[in-house]
Amino acid sequence: MALALALFWASAALAQNSSTAQRAGQQTTSGLLARQGDGSYGPVAFDPSNAPFGLRNNNWVGLKGPNLSGRWPGQTGANAQGFATFEDPAYAIRAFIDLVRQYQDRYKARSAADILGRYSPAGDCSGAPSVSPAERREGGGCPENQTTPPVSAMRAARAVGLQPTDDLKLFGPGGRIEHPDRLRALIDAVVTQEVGPSHCPQPPRSEAWIGCRVDDGLYNRAIELLDRRS
């Protein structure tokens, strides 16, 4: 009897919590994890009415379309600034990996500093340490990004024990992924930066942890999509 009552109250509490979350308009992302106070990672919850664009539109990496008129696979549209919307966040991760591979092939961008310096140029202000998230990409440029690797590059390199200017050796012959751990650190650092501090903790430059992570399931789906289209 005691066990039955305990199960009943546990079920009731769960239903109440679920109902409260629904009333608050909260949604939980599938595949995106944020660092908790104890160092573990848990699902990111957000309110679609006031969440960052990337969370609301499955574009956690802040990716723009491949060109002025084209679309990435899985892209459903774009906002006025050209930032893409996707039907599934796996498509955004897939597109980011494809773009990074193009950077290596076309521009010999192989380090975190080179890759993310091209992905987030100085004029974007993305990753500039003195610029608040609300001011990113508002024009005016960020001189510090011209002399210092973007924050995301520092985080990605430090997470895998490298310097921002070290060759990550991400892709081998035929575009094969050589170091998935380094690629994932790069992805996670960009996600942390682009989603921003409202939902992804922002570690200091001197620390190796990254605020948000793409989980294994979503990363693997992105790789399957990449292989299917390559």
PDB file of C-alpha atoms in Angstrom:
ATOM      1  CA  MET A   1       0.000   0.000   0.000  1.00  0.00           C
ATOM      2  CA  ALA A   2       2.799   2.425   0.945  1.00  0.00           C
ATOM      3  CA  LEU A   3       4.574   1.678  -2.326  1.00  0.00           C
ATOM      4  CA  ALA A   4       1.379   2.296  -4.300  1.00  0.00           C
ATOM      5  CA  LEU A   5       0.853   5.641  -2.575  1.00  0.00           C
ATOM      6  CA  ALA A   6       4.463   6.633  -3.229  1.00  0.00           C
ATOM      7  CA  LEU A   7       4.100   5.812  -6.914  1.00  0.00           C
ATOM      8  CA  PHE A   8       0.826   7.723  -7.066  1.00  0.00           C
ATOM      9  CA  TRP A   9       2.303  10.874  -5.554  1.00  0.00           C
ATOM     10  CA  ALA A  10       5.391  10.648  -7.750  1.00  0.00           C
ATOM     11  CA  SER A  11       3.180  10.377 -10.815  1.00  0.00           C
ATOM     12  CA  ALA A  12       1.058  13.315  -9.649  1.00  0.00           C
ATOM     13  CA  ALA A  13       4.128  15.475  -9.065  1.00  0.00           C
ATOM     14  CA  LEU A  14       5.449  14.644 -12.527  1.00  0.00           C
ATOM     15  CA  ALA A  15       2.116  15.551 -14.111  1.00  0.00           C
ATOM     16  CA  GLN A  16       2.009  18.808 -12.144  1.00  0.00           C
ATOM     17  CA  ASN A  17       5.533  19.745 -13.250  1.00  0.00           C
ATOM     18  CA  SER A  18       4.665  18.944 -16.855  1.00  0.00           C
ATOM     19  CA  SER A  19       1.510  21.046 -16.618  1.00  0.00           C
ATOM     20  CA  THR A  20       3.446  23.950 -15.097  1.00  0.00           C
ATOM     21  CA  ALA A  21       6.001  23.804 -17.922  1.00  0.00           C
ATOM     22  CA  GLN A  22       3.234  23.825 -20.506  1.00  0.00           C
ATOM     23  CA  ARG A  23       1.566  26.829 -18.869  1.00  0.00           C
ATOM     24  CA  ALA A  24       4.882  28.641 -18.881  1.00  0.00           C
ATOM     25  CA  GLY A  25       5.239  27.948 -22.595  1.00  0.00           C
ATOM     26  CA  GLN A  26       8.501  26.093 -22.138  1.00  0.00           C
ATOM     27  CA  GLN A  27       9.864  23.663 -24.715  1.00  0.00           C
ATOM     28  CA  THR A  28      12.812  21.335 -24.325  1.00  0.00           C
ATOM     29  CA  THR A  29      15.316  21.003 -27.132  1.00  0.00           C
ATOM     30  CA  SER A  30      16.043  17.540 -28.441  1.00  0.00           C
ATOM     31  CA  GLY A  31      19.766  17.104 -28.864  1.00  0.00           C
ATOM     32  CA  LEU A  32      21.085  20.244 -27.150  1.00  0.00           C
ATOM     33  CA  LEU A  33      22.566  20.019 -23.648  1.00  0.00           C
ATOM     34  CA  ALA A  34      23.672  22.835 -21.345  1.00  0.00           C
ATOM     35  CA  ARG A  35      26.228  22.637 -18.559  1.00  0.00           C
ATOM     36  CA  GLN A  36      24.705  22.551 -15.093  1.00  0.00           C
ATOM     37  CA  GLY A  37      26.165  23.874 -11.865  1.00  0.00           C
ATOM     38  CA  ASP A  38      27.597  20.485 -10.915  1.00  0.00           C
ATOM     39  CA  GLY A  39      29.411  20.078 -14.245  1.00  0.00           C
ATOM     40  CA  SER A  40      26.891  17.661 -15.753  1.00  0.00           C
ATOM     41  CA  TYR A  41      24.899  18.447 -18.910  1.00  0.00           C
ATOM     42  CA  GLY A  42      21.121  18.549 -19.180  1.00  0.00           C
ATOM     43  CA  PRO A  43      18.495  19.430 -21.819  1.00  0.00           C
ATOM     44  CA  VAL A  44      17.985  23.083 -22.693  1.00  0.00           C
ATOM     45  CA  ALA A  45      14.505  24.451 -21.978  1.00  0.00           C
ATOM     46  CA  PHE A  46      13.300  27.616 -23.675  1.00  0.00           C
ATOM     47  CA  ASP A  47      10.232  29.755 -24.218  1.00  0.00           C
ATOM     48  CA  PRO A  48       9.600  30.137 -27.979  1.00  0.00           C
ATOM     49  CA  SER A  49       8.110  33.590 -27.434  1.00  0.00           C
ATOM     50  CA  ASN A  50      11.398  35.136 -26.272  1.00  0.00           C
ATOM     51  CA  ALA A  51      14.155  32.621 -27.032  1.00  0.00           C
ATOM     52  CA  PRO A  52      17.129  33.436 -29.302  1.00  0.00           C
ATOM     53  CA  PHE A  53      16.499  33.090 -33.041  1.00  0.00           C
ATOM     54  CA  GLY A  54      18.705  29.994 -33.281  1.00  0.00           C
ATOM     55  CA  LEU A  55      16.715  28.036 -30.704  1.00  0.00           C
ATOM     56  CA  ARG A  56      13.382  28.975 -32.225  1.00  0.00           C
ATOM     57  CA  ASN A  57      14.475  28.102 -35.753  1.00  0.00           C
ATOM     58  CA  ASN A  58      16.729  25.049 -35.293  1.00  0.00           C
ATOM     59  CA  ASN A  59      19.851  27.009 -36.242  1.00  0.00           C
ATOM     60  CA  TRP A  60      22.057  26.628 -33.170  1.00  0.00           C
ATOM     61  CA  VAL A  61      25.219  27.577 -35.096  1.00  0.00           C
ATOM     62  CA  GLY A  62      23.953  30.918 -36.439  1.00  0.00           C
ATOM     63  CA  LEU A  63      24.403  29.849 -40.057  1.00  0.00           C
ATOM     64  CA  LYS A  64      23.456  31.960 -43.054  1.00  0.00           C
ATOM     65  CA  GLY A  65      22.397  30.556 -46.416  1.00  0.00           C
ATOM     66  CA  PRO A  66      25.162  29.243 -48.707  1.00  0.00           C
ATOM     67  CA  ASN A  67      24.711  32.249 -51.003  1.00  0.00           C
ATOM     68  CA  LEU A  68      22.202  35.017 -51.660  1.00  0.00           C
ATOM     69  CA  SER A  69      19.693  32.793 -53.448  1.00  0.00           C
ATOM     70  CA  GLY A  70      20.607  29.239 -52.429  1.00  0.00           C
ATOM     71  CA  ARG A  71      19.552  27.085 -49.523  1.00  0.00           C
ATOM     72  CA  TRP A  72      21.217  24.397 -47.475  1.00  0.00           C
ATOM     73  CA  PRO A  73      19.585  20.954 -47.401  1.00  0.00           C
ATOM     74  CA  GLY A  74      16.807  21.112 -44.832  1.00  0.00           C
ATOM     75  CA  GLN A  75      16.664  24.923 -44.865  1.00  0.00           C
ATOM     76  CA  THR A  76      13.101  26.225 -44.770  1.00  0.00           C
ATOM     77  CA  GLY A  77      13.730  29.954 -44.988  1.00  0.00           C
ATOM     78  CA  ALA A  78      15.741  32.851 -43.570  1.00  0.00           C
ATOM     79  CA  ASN A  79      15.213  36.034 -41.586  1.00  0.00           C
ATOM     80  CA  ALA A  80      15.829  39.565 -42.836  1.00  0.00           C
ATOM     81  CA  GLN A  81      19.538  39.320 -41.980  1.00  0.00           C
ATOM     82  CA  GLY A  82      19.934  36.088 -43.954  1.00  0.00           C
ATOM     83  CA  PHE A  83      20.186  33.696 -41.015  1.00  0.00           C
ATOM     84  CA  ALA A  84      18.708  30.351 -41.990  1.00  0.00           C
ATOM     85  CA  THR A  85      15.785  28.459 -40.509  1.00  0.00           C
ATOM     86  CA  PHE A  86      15.885  24.653 -40.597  1.00  0.00           C
ATOM     87  CA  GLU A  87      13.284  21.939 -40.306  1.00  0.00           C
ATOM     88  CA  ASP A  88      15.594  20.026 -37.949  1.00  0.00           C
ATOM     89  CA  PRO A  89      18.723  21.172 -36.070  1.00  0.00           C
ATOM     90  CA  ALA A  90      20.606  18.166 -37.480  1.00  0.00           C
ATOM     91  CA  TYR A  91      20.472  19.906 -40.870  1.00  0.00           C
ATOM     92  CA  ALA A  92      22.113  23.009 -39.401  1.00  0.00           C
ATOM     93  CA  ILE A  93      24.922  20.938 -37.876  1.00  0.00           C
ATOM     94  CA  ARG A  94      25.293  19.066 -41.161  1.00  0.00           C
ATOM     95  CA  ALA A  95      25.568  22.369 -43.064  1.00  0.00           C
ATOM     96  CA  PHE A  96      28.144  23.733 -40.618  1.00  0.00           C
ATOM     97  CA  ILE A  97      30.342  20.642 -41.041  1.00  0.00           C
ATOM     98  CA  ASP A  98      30.020  20.914 -44.815  1.00  0.00           C
ATOM     99  CA  LEU A  99      31.027  24.581 -44.665  1.00  0.00           C
ATOM    100  CA  VAL A 100      34.056  23.906 -42.450  1.00  0.00           C
ATOM    101  CA  ARG A 101      35.164  21.219 -44.886  1.00  0.00           C
ATOM    102  CA  GLN A 102      34.848  23.739 -47.722  1.00  0.00           C
ATOM    103  CA  TYR A 103      36.975  26.190 -45.742  1.00  0.00           C
ATOM    104  CA  GLN A 104      39.756  23.610 -45.548  1.00  0.00           C
ATOM    105  CA  ASP A 105      39.523  22.650 -49.206  1.00  0.00           C
ATOM    106  CA  ARG A 106      39.192  26.145 -50.670  1.00  0.00           C
ATOM    107  CA  TYR A 107      41.013  28.397 -48.241  1.00  0.00           C
ATOM    108  CA  LYS A 108      43.358  26.052 -46.347  1.00  0.00           C
ATOM    109  CA  ALA A 109      41.653  27.102 -43.110  1.00  0.00           C
ATOM    110  CA  ARG A 110      42.705  24.355 -40.723  1.00  0.00           C
ATOM    111  CA  SER A 111      43.027  25.902 -37.253  1.00  0.00           C
ATOM    112  CA  ALA A 112      40.179  26.993 -34.993  1.00  0.00           C
ATOM    113  CA  ALA A 113      41.358  30.601 -35.389  1.00  0.00           C
ATOM    114  CA  ASP A 114      41.372  30.403 -39.190  1.00  0.00           C
ATOM    115  CA  ILE A 115      38.066  28.550 -39.440  1.00  0.00           C
ATOM    116  CA  LEU A 116      36.118  30.704 -37.006  1.00  0.00           C
ATOM    117  CA  GLY A 117      37.856  33.898 -38.069  1.00  0.00           C
ATOM    118  CA  ARG A 118      36.362  33.239 -41.497  1.00  0.00           C
ATOM    119  CA  TYR A 119      33.022  32.028 -40.118  1.00  0.00           C
ATOM    120  CA  SER A 120      32.723  35.042 -37.780  1.00  0.00           C
ATOM    121  CA  PRO A 121      34.787  37.833 -39.374  1.00  0.00           C
ATOM    122  CA  ALA A 122      35.707  40.928 -37.423  1.00  0.00           C
ATOM    123  CA  GLY A 123      32.786  42.910 -38.819  1.00  0.00           C
ATOM    124  CA  ASP A 124      30.318  40.378 -37.417  1.00  0.00           C
ATOM    125  CA  CYS A 125      31.348  41.031 -33.805  1.00  0.00           C
ATOM    126  CA  SER A 126      30.486  37.394 -33.015  1.00  0.00           C
ATOM    127  CA  GLY A 127      32.760  36.179 -30.272  1.00  0.00           C
ATOM    128  CA  ALA A 128      34.238  39.593 -29.565  1.00  0.00           C
ATOM    129  CA  PRO A 129      34.892  39.670 -25.803  1.00  0.00           C
ATOM    130  CA  SER A 130      33.726  43.255 -25.278  1.00  0.00           C
ATOM    131  CA  VAL A 131      30.490  43.049 -27.252  1.00  0.00           C
ATOM    132  CA  SER A 132      27.237  41.935 -25.620  1.00  0.00           C
ATOM    133  CA  PRO A 133      25.086  39.279 -27.354  1.00  0.00           C
ATOM    134  CA  ALA A 134      22.415  41.892 -28.117  1.00  0.00           C
ATOM    135  CA  GLU A 135      24.948  43.955 -30.074  1.00  0.00           C
ATOM    136  CA  ARG A 136      26.383  41.157 -32.219  1.00  0.00           C
ATOM    137  CA  ARG A 137      26.188  41.776 -35.978  1.00  0.00           C
ATOM    138  CA  GLU A 138      24.862  45.292 -35.463  1.00  0.00           C
ATOM    139  CA  GLY A 139      27.580  46.891 -37.571  1.00  0.00           C
ATOM    140  CA  GLY A 140      30.543  49.016 -36.673  1.00  0.00           C
ATOM    141  CA  GLY A 141      32.981  46.124 -36.598  1.00  0.00           C
ATOM    142  CA  CYS A 142      34.978  44.676 -33.720  1.00  0.00           C
ATOM    143  CA  PRO A 143      38.689  45.558 -33.899  1.00  0.00           C
ATOM    144  CA  GLU A 144      39.546  43.030 -31.169  1.00  0.00           C
ATOM    145  CA  ASN A 145      38.478  40.219 -33.504  1.00  0.00           C
ATOM    146  CA  GLN A 146      41.161  41.348 -35.947  1.00  0.00           C
ATOM    147  CA  THR A 147      43.984  40.793 -33.456  1.00  0.00           C
ATOM    148  CA  THR A 148      42.592  38.111 -31.114  1.00  0.00           C
ATOM    149  CA  PRO A 149      41.055  34.757 -32.114  1.00  0.00           C
ATOM    150  CA  PRO A 150      37.284  34.701 -31.534  1.00  0.00           C
ATOM    151  CA  VAL A 151      36.189  33.414 -28.142  1.00  0.00           C
ATOM    152  CA  SER A 152      34.707  30.331 -29.807  1.00  0.00           C
ATOM    153  CA  ALA A 153      38.107  29.458 -31.338  1.00  0.00           C
ATOM    154  CA  MET A 154      39.810  29.762 -27.960  1.00  0.00           C
ATOM    155  CA  ARG A 155      37.239  27.476 -26.369  1.00  0.00           C
ATOM    156  CA  ALA A 156      37.284  24.856 -29.119  1.00  0.00           C
ATOM    157  CA  ALA A 157      41.079  24.576 -29.155  1.00  0.00           C
ATOM    158  CA  ARG A 158      41.455  24.545 -25.386  1.00  0.00           C
ATOM    159  CA  ALA A 159      38.809  21.822 -25.038  1.00  0.00           C
ATOM    160  CA  VAL A 160      40.987  19.419 -27.054  1.00  0.00           C
ATOM    161  CA  GLY A 161      44.334  20.512 -25.629  1.00  0.00           C
ATOM    162  CA  LEU A 162      45.471  22.647 -28.574  1.00  0.00           C
ATOM    163  CA  GLN A 163      46.213  26.291 -29.296  1.00  0.00           C
ATOM    164  CA  PRO A 164      43.810  28.325 -31.485  1.00  0.00           C
ATOM    165  CA  THR A 165      46.405  28.462 -34.273  1.00  0.00           C
ATOM    166  CA  ASP A 166      47.187  24.702 -34.242  1.00  0.00           C
ATOM    167  CA  ASP A 167      46.088  22.561 -37.184  1.00  0.00           C
ATOM    168  CA  LEU A 168      42.969  20.668 -36.069  1.00  0.00           C
ATOM    169  CA  LYS A 169      43.459  18.106 -38.862  1.00  0.00           C
ATOM    170  CA  LEU A 170      39.700  17.722 -39.123  1.00  0.00           C
ATOM    171  CA  PHE A 171      39.432  16.187 -42.588  1.00  0.00           C
ATOM    172  CA  GLY A 172      41.547  13.706 -44.489  1.00  0.00           C
ATOM    173  CA  PRO A 173      41.479  12.422 -48.070  1.00  0.00           C
ATOM    174  CA  GLY A 174      38.055  12.592 -49.658  1.00  0.00           C
ATOM    175  CA  GLY A 175      36.768  14.832 -46.894  1.00  0.00           C
ATOM    176  CA  ARG A 176      36.762  12.005 -44.363  1.00  0.00           C
ATOM    177  CA  ILE A 177      36.482  13.214 -40.748  1.00  0.00           C
ATOM    178  CA  GLU A 178      39.804  12.448 -39.053  1.00  0.00           C
ATOM    179  CA  HIS A 179      39.222  13.795 -35.535  1.00  0.00           C
ATOM    180  CA  PRO A 180      35.530  13.787 -34.583  1.00  0.00           C
ATOM    181  CA  ASP A 181      36.367  14.922 -31.042  1.00  0.00           C
ATOM    182  CA  ARG A 182      37.949  18.112 -32.388  1.00  0.00           C
ATOM    183  CA  LEU A 183      35.124  18.690 -34.839  1.00  0.00           C
ATOM    184  CA  ARG A 184      32.583  18.307 -32.069  1.00  0.00           C
ATOM    185  CA  ALA A 185      34.478  20.738 -29.842  1.00  0.00           C
ATOM    186  CA  LEU A 186      34.383  23.244 -32.701  1.00  0.00           C
ATOM    187  CA  ILE A 187      30.646  22.722 -33.157  1.00  0.00           C
ATOM    188  CA  ASP A 188      29.946  22.981 -29.430  1.00  0.00           C
ATOM    189  CA  ALA A 189      32.002  26.166 -29.075  1.00  0.00           C
ATOM    190  CA  VAL A 190      30.067  27.807 -31.912  1.00  0.00           C
ATOM    191  CA  VAL A 191      26.723  26.630 -30.511  1.00  0.00           C
ATOM    192  CA  THR A 192      27.658  28.035 -27.091  1.00  0.00           C
ATOM    193  CA  GLN A 193      28.571  31.375 -28.627  1.00  0.00           C
ATOM    194  CA  GLU A 194      25.642  31.653 -31.034  1.00  0.00           C
ATOM    195  CA  VAL A 195      22.849  30.515 -28.697  1.00  0.00           C
ATOM    196  CA  GLY A 196      24.340  32.834 -26.093  1.00  0.00           C
ATOM    197  CA  PRO A 197      24.412  33.217 -22.329  1.00  0.00           C
ATOM    198  CA  SER A 198      20.637  33.170 -21.852  1.00  0.00           C
ATOM    199  CA  HIS A 199      20.701  29.393 -22.412  1.00  0.00           C
ATOM    200  CA  CYS A 200      24.376  28.370 -22.723  1.00  0.00           C
ATOM    201  CA  PRO A 201      26.810  29.194 -19.888  1.00  0.00           C
ATOM    202  CA  GLN A 202      29.784  31.182 -21.154  1.00  0.00           C
ATOM    203  CA  PRO A 203      33.093  29.844 -19.741  1.00  0.00           C
ATOM    204  CA  PRO A 204      36.019  32.232 -19.237  1.00  0.00           C
ATOM    205  CA  ARG A 205      38.737  32.132 -21.901  1.00  0.00           C
ATOM    206  CA  SER A 206      41.082  30.464 -19.422  1.00  0.00           C
ATOM    207  CA  GLU A 207      38.870  27.395 -18.835  1.00  0.00           C
ATOM    208  CA  ALA A 208      38.466  24.289 -20.997  1.00  0.00           C
ATOM    209  CA  TRP A 209      34.777  23.477 -20.543  1.00  0.00           C
ATOM    210  CA  ILE A 210      32.154  24.506 -23.097  1.00  0.00           C
ATOM    211  CA  GLY A 211      28.695  25.720 -22.104  1.00  0.00           C
ATOM    212  CA  CYS A 212      26.485  23.742 -24.516  1.00  0.00           C
ATOM    213  CA  ARG A 213      26.933  20.425 -26.281  1.00  0.00           C
ATOM    214  CA  VAL A 214      25.236  18.703 -29.188  1.00  0.00           C
ATOM    215  CA  ASP A 215      24.438  15.189 -28.020  1.00  0.00           C
ATOM    216  CA  ASP A 216      25.595  11.991 -29.720  1.00  0.00           C
ATOM    217  CA  GLY A 217      22.268  11.202 -31.351  1.00  0.00           C
ATOM    218  CA  LEU A 218      21.900  14.539 -33.108  1.00  0.00           C
ATOM    219  CA  TYR A 219      25.555  14.668 -34.139  1.00  0.00           C
ATOM    220  CA  ASN A 220      25.283  11.172 -35.658  1.00  0.00           C
ATOM    221  CA  ARG A 221      22.141  12.168 -37.564  1.00  0.00           C
ATOM    222  CA  ALA A 222      23.984  15.181 -38.947  1.00  0.00           C
ATOM    223  CA  ILE A 223      26.816  12.940 -40.138  1.00  0.00           C
ATOM    224  CA  GLU A 224      24.327  10.596 -41.808  1.00  0.00           C
ATOM    225  CA  LEU A 225      22.775  13.570 -43.621  1.00  0.00           C
ATOM    226  CA  LEU A 226      26.224  14.763 -44.672  1.00  0.00           C
ATOM    227  CA  ASP A 227      27.205  11.361 -46.022  1.00  0.00           C
ATOM    228  CA  ARG A 228      23.912  11.020 -47.846  1.00  0.00           C
ATOM    229  CA  ARG A 229      24.390  14.314 -49.712  1.00  0.00           C
ATOM    230  CA  SER A 230      28.156  14.173 -50.246  1.00  0.00           C
TER     231      SER A 230
END
